[in-house]
Coordinates of C-alpha atoms and ligand atoms in Angstrom, one line a residue:
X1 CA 27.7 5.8 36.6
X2 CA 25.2 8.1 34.8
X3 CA 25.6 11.6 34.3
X4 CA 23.3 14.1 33.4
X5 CA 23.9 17.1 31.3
X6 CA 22.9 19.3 34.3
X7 CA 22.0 18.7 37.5
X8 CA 19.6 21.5 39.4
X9 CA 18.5 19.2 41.6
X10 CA 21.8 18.7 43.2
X11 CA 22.0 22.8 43.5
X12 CA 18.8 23.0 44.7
X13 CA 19.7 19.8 47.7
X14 CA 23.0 21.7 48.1
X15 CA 20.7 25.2 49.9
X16 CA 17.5 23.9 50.6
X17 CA 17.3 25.3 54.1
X18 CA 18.4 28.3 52.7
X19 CA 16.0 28.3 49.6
X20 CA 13.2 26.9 51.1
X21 CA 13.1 29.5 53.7
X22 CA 13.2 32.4 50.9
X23 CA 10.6 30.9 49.3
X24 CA 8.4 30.4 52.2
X25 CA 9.0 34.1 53.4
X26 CA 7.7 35.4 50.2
X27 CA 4.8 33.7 50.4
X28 CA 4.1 34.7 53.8
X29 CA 4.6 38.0 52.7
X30 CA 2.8 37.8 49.6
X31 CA 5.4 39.8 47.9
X32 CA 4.6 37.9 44.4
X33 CA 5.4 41.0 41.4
X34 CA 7.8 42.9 41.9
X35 CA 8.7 44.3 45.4
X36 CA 11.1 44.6 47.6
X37 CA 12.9 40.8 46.7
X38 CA 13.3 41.9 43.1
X39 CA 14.3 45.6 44.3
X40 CA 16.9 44.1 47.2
X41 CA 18.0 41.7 43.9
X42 CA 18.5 44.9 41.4
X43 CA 20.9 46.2 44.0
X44 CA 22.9 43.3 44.7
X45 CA 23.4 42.8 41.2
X46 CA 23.9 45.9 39.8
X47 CA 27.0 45.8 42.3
X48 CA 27.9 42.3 40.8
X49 CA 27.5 43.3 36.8
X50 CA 29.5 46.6 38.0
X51 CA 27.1 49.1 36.4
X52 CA 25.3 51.8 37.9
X53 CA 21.8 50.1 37.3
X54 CA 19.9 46.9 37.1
X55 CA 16.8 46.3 36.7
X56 CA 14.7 42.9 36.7
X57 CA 12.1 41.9 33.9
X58 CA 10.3 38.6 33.6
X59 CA 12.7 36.8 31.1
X60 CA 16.0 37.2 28.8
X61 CA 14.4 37.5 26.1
X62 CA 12.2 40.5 27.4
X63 CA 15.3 42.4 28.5
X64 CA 16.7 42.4 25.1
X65 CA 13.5 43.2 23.7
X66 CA 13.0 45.9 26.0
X67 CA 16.7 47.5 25.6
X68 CA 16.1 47.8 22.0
X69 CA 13.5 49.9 22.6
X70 CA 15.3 51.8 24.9
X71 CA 18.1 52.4 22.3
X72 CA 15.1 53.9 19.4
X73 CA 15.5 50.7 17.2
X74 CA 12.8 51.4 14.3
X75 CA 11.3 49.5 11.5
X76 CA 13.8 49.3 8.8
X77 CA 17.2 49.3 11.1
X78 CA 19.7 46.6 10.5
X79 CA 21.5 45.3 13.7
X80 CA 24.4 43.1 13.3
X81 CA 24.1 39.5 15.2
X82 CA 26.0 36.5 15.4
X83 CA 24.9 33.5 13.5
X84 CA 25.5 31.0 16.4
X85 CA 23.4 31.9 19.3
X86 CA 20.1 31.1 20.4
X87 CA 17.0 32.4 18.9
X88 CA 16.4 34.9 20.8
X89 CA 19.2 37.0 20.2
X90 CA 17.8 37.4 16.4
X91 CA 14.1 37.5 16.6
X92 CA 13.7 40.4 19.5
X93 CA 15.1 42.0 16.3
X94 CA 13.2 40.8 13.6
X95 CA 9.7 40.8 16.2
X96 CA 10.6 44.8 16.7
X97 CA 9.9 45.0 12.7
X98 CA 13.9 45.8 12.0
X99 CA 16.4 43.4 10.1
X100 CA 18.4 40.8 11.7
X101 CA 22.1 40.8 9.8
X102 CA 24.0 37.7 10.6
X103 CA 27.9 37.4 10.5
X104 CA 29.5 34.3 11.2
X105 CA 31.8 34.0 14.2
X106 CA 35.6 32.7 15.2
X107 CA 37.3 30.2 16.6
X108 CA 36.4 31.1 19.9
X109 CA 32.6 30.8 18.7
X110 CA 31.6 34.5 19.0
X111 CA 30.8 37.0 17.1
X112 CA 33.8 37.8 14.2
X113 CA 34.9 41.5 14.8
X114 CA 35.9 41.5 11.0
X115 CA 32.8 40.1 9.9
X116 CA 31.1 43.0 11.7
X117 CA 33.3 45.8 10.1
X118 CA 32.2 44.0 6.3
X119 CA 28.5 43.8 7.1
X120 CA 27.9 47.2 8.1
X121 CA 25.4 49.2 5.5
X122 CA 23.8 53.0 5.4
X123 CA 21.1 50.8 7.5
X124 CA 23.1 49.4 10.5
X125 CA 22.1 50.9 13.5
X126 CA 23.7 48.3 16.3
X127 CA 25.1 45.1 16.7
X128 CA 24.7 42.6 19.5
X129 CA 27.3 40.3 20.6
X130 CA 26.8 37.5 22.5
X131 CA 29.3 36.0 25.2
X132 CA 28.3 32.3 23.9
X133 CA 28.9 29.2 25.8
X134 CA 30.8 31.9 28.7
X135 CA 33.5 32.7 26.5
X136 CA 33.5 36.7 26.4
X137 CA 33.4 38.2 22.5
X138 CA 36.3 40.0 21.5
X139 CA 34.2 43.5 23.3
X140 CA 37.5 45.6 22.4
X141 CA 37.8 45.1 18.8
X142 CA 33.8 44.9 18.6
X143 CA 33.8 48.4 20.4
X144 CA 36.5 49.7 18.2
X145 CA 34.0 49.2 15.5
X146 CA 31.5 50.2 16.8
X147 CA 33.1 53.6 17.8
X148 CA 34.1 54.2 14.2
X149 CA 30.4 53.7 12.6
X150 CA 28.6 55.0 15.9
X151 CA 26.4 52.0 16.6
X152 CA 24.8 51.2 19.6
X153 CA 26.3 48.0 21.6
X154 CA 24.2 45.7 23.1
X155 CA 26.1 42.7 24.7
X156 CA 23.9 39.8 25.0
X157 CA 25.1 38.1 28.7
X158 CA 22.4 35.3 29.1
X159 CA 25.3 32.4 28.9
X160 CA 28.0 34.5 30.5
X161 CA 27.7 36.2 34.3
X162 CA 30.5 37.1 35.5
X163 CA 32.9 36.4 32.5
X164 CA 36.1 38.6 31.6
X165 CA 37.7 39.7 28.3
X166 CA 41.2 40.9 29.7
X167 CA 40.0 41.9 33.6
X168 CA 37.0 43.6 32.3
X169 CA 33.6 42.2 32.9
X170 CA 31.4 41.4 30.1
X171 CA 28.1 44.2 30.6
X172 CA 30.8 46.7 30.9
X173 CA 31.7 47.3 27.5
X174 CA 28.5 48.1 25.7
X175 CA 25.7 50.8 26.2
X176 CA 23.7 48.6 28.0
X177 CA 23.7 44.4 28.7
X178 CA 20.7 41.8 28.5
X179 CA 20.9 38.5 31.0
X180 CA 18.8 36.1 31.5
X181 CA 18.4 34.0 34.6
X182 CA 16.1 30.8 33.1
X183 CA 16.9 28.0 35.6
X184 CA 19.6 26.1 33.7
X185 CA 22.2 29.4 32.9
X186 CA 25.2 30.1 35.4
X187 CA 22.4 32.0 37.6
X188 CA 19.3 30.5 37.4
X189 CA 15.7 31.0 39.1
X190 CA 13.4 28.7 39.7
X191 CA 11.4 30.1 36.7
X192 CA 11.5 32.7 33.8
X193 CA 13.4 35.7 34.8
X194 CA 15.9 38.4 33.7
X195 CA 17.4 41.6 33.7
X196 CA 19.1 44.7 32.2
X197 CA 22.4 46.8 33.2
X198 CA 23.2 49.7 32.3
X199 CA 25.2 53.2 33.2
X200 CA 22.8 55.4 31.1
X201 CA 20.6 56.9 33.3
X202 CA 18.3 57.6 30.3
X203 CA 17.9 53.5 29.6
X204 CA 17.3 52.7 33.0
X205 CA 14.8 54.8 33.8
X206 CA 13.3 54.2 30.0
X207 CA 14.0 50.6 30.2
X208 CA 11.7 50.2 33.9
X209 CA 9.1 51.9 32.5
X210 CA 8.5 49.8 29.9
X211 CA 8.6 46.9 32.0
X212 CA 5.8 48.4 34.3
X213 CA 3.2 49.8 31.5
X214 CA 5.1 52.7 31.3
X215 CA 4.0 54.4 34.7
X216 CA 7.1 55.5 36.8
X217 CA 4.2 55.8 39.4
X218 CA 1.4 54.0 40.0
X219 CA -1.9 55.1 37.6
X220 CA 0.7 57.1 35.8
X221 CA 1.2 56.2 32.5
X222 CA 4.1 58.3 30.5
X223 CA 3.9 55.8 27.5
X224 CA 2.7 52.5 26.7
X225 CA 4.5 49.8 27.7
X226 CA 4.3 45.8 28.6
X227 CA 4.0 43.8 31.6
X228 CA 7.7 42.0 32.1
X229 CA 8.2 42.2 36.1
X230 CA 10.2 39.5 37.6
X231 CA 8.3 38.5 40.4
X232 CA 8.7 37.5 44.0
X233 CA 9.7 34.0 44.1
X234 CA 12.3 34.4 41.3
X235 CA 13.9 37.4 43.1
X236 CA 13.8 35.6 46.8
X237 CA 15.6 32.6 44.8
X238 CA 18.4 34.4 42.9
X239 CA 19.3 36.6 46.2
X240 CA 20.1 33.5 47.9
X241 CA 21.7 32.1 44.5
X242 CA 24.1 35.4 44.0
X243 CA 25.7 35.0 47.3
X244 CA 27.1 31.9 45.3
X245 CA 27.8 32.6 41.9
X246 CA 31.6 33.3 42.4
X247 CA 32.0 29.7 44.2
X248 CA 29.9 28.1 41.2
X249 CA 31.9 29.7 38.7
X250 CA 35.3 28.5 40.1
X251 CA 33.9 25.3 40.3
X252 CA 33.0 25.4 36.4
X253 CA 36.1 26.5 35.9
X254 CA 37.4 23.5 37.8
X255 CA 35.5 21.0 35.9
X256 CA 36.8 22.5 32.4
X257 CA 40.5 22.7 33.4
X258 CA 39.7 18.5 34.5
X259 CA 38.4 18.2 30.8
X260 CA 41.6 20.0 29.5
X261 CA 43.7 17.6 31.4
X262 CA 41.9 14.4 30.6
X263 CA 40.8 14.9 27.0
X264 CA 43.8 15.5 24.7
X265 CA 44.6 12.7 23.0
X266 CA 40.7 11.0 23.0
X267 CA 39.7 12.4 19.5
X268 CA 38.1 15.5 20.3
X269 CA 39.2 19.0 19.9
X270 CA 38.7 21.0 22.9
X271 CA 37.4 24.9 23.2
X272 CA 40.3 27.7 22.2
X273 CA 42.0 28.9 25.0
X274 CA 43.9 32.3 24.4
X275 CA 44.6 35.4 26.1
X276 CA 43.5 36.4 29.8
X277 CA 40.2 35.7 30.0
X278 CA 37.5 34.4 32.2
X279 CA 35.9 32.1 30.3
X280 CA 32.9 31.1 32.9
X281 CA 31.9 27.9 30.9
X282 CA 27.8 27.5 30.7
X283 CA 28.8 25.2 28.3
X284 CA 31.9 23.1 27.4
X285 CA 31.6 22.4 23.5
X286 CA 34.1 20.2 21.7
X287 CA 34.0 19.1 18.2
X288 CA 34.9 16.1 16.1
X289 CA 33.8 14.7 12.6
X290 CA 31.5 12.1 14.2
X291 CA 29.8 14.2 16.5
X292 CA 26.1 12.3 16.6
X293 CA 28.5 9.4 16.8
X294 CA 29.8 10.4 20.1
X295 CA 26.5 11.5 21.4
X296 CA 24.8 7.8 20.7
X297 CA 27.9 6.1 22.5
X298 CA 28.0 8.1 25.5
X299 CA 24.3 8.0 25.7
X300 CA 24.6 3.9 25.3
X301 CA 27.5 4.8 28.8
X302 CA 24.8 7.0 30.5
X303 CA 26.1 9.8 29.9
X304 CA 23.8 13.2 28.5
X305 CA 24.9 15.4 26.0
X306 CA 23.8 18.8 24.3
X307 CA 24.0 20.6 20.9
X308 CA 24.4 23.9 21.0
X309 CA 23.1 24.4 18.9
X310 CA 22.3 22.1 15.6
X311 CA 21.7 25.1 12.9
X312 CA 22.9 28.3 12.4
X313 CA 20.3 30.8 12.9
X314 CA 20.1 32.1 9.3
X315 CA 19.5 28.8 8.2
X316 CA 16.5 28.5 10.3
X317 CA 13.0 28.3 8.1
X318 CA 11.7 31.7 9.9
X319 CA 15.1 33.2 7.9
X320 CA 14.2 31.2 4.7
X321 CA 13.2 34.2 2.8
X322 CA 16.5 35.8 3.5
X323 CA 18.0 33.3 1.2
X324 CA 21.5 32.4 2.9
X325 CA 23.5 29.2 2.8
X326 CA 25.9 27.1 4.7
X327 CA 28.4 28.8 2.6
X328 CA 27.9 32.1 4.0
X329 CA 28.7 31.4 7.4
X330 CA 31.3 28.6 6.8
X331 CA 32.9 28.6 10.7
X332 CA 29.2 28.5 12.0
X333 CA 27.8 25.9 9.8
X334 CA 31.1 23.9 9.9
X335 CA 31.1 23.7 13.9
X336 CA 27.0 23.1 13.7
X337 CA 27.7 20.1 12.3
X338 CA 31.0 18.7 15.0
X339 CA 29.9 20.5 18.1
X340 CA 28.9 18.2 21.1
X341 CA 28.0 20.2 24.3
X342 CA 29.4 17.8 27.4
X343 CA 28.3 17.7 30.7
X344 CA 29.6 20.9 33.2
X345 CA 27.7 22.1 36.2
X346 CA 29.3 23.0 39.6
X347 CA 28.9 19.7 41.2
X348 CA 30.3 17.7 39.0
X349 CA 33.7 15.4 40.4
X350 CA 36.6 14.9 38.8
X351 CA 35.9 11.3 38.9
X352 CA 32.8 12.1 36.8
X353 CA 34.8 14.2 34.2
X354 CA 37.0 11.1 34.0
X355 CA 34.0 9.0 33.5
X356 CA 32.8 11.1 30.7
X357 CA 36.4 11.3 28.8
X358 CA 37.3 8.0 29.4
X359 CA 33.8 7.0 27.2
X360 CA 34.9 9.7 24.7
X361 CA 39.3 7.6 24.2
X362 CA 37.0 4.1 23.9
X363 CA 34.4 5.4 21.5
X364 CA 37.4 6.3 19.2
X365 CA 39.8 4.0 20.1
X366 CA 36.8 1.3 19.3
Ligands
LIG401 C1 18.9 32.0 27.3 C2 19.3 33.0 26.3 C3 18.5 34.1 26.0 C4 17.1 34.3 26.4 O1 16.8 34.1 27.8 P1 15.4 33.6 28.3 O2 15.4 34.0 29.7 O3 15.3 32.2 28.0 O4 14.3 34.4 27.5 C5 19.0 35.1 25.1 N1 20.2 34.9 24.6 C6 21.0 33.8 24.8 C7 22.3 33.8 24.1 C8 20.5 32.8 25.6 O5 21.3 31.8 25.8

């Protein structure tokens, strides 16, 4: 049996009628930027993310840059950020000319909310936490926080749609929420694309002006701004895909509970699991001492794995000059060096969850 560490092609073979017409009818229309696909897509998802308004840019990485604008970040600021995540969660803050501060994160691999409290300087400004792996950061104790030393909230959603702390949504806590819809996350396009929620009017309207060269009417330019639409073919694509995120979520959540039953006892340790929460599982991470180990024998079995992600980001060589260590961010660089991402996608069989951990008991049984 081999098993892949995602499988879009089996989404994709799952609604091809259904996608393949979308796609086709945006063609024929030749509704390519923007439009009323992207426009029918803010609605519907707005309504999802519960917030008064959504609106869609060309990538996850645009929409945080974009919502840091929208929040006045200068040159100088400091916003707080976790130092597991990826990349882009740091460098729209560095790229804006304003300082990336990394604290390390939990157990449950987000952001720590007393880290946050003991990084906060004259210079702090905002923090953004990130829902890693579709486990929701601990937003009330972040918010407390933040409440206290008025900073702006950013919650960065890209791994997370649809995940709960408590009954709440994630993108409901914070001032405003980034996703991103790149193929392989929860709700993928068939291409780069992304978006912003918010309940601040002000952000909104800020936020999709920016994205359109700053004209809230055509050959009306209030400010300068950048070109980040999501166009037609994404939009088309993640209409028909929304109808199904709930179903794919339970079926993530499925796959994990299967993991939970089938892997105590087969030398890994498995993700926390605490409080009410909808964990919404992009990825399923477990750690062990031989993690690159593991990977090579379940490779040899056919089976493909992910790390998520090898190096903490203040440890990367663009934060060199920064001058931390290992021993700054011990949880982060600790589960850096044991975390394993398995396969999860909605498709996946129990019989192909007891492939995987049956590989995982003979690697170290053997
Ligand atoms: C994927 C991702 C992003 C960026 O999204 P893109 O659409 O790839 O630009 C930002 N933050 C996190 C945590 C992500 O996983």
């Amino acid at each position: 049996m081999t098993i892949p560490f995602v499988d879009l092609r089996a989404q994709y073979e799952r609604y091809r009628d259904e996608l393949d017409a979308a796609m086709a009818n945006v063609m024929a229309e030749t509704a390519f930027i923007s439009g009323k696909h992207a426009a029918a897509f803010e609605q519907a998802f707005a309504k999802y993310a519960q917030r008064d308004h959504a609106i869609a840019c060309a990538n996850g990485t645009d929409s945080l840059e974009v919502l840091l604008d929208c929040l006045g970040l200068e040159a100088g600021d400091e916003v707080i950020v976790p130092a597991l995540s990826w990349i882009s969660t740091s460098e729209v803050v560095g790229t804006r000319g304003a300082k990336p501060v990394f604290v390390d994160i939990d157990a449950s691999y987000t952001l720590d909310p007393a880290a946050l409290e003991a990084a906060i300087t004259e210079r702090t400004v905002g923090v953004i936490p990130v829902h890693l792996y579709g486990r929701p950061a601990n937003m009330p104790a972040i918010m407390a926080v933040a409440e206290t030393h008025e900073l702006w909230v950013l919650e960065d959603c890209a791994q997370a749609h649809g995940a709960e702390w408590n009954g709440q949504r994630i993108a409901t806590f914070g001032d405003c929420a980034s996703f991103s819809f790149y193929p392989g996350k929860n709700l993928g396009a068939y291409g780069d694309a992304g978006g912003m929620v918010t309940n601040d009017d002000a952000i909104a309207r800020v936020a999709r002006m920016i994205c359109n060269h700053g004209q809230p009417q055509k050959h009306q330019h209030m400010m300068e701004g950048r070109n980040s639409r999501m166009d037609g073919l994404q939009a088309a694509v993640l209409n028909v895909k929304l109808q199904y995120i709930e179903t794919w979520t339970e079926e993530r959540r499925q796959v994990a509970n299967w993991y939970r039953e089938l892997l105590p006892g087969s030398g890994v340790e498995l993700p926390v699991e605490d409080g009410n929460h909808r964990v919404v599982y992009h990825l399923f991470v477990v750690q062990c001492d031989n993690r690159n180990g593991l990977r090579d024998h379940l490779k040899a079995h056919g089976i493909s794995t992910g790390i998520h992600y090898p190096t903490p980001l203040p440890l990367m060589p663009c934060y060199a000059a920064f001058g931390l260590s290992a021993a700054d961010f011990p949880v982060a660089a600790r589960a850096c060096d044991r975390m394993l991402s398995l396969p999860i996608y909605p498709e996946m069989t129990r019989d192909m969850v007891a492939h995987v951990a049956e590989h995982i008991r003979s690697f170290h049984a053997g």
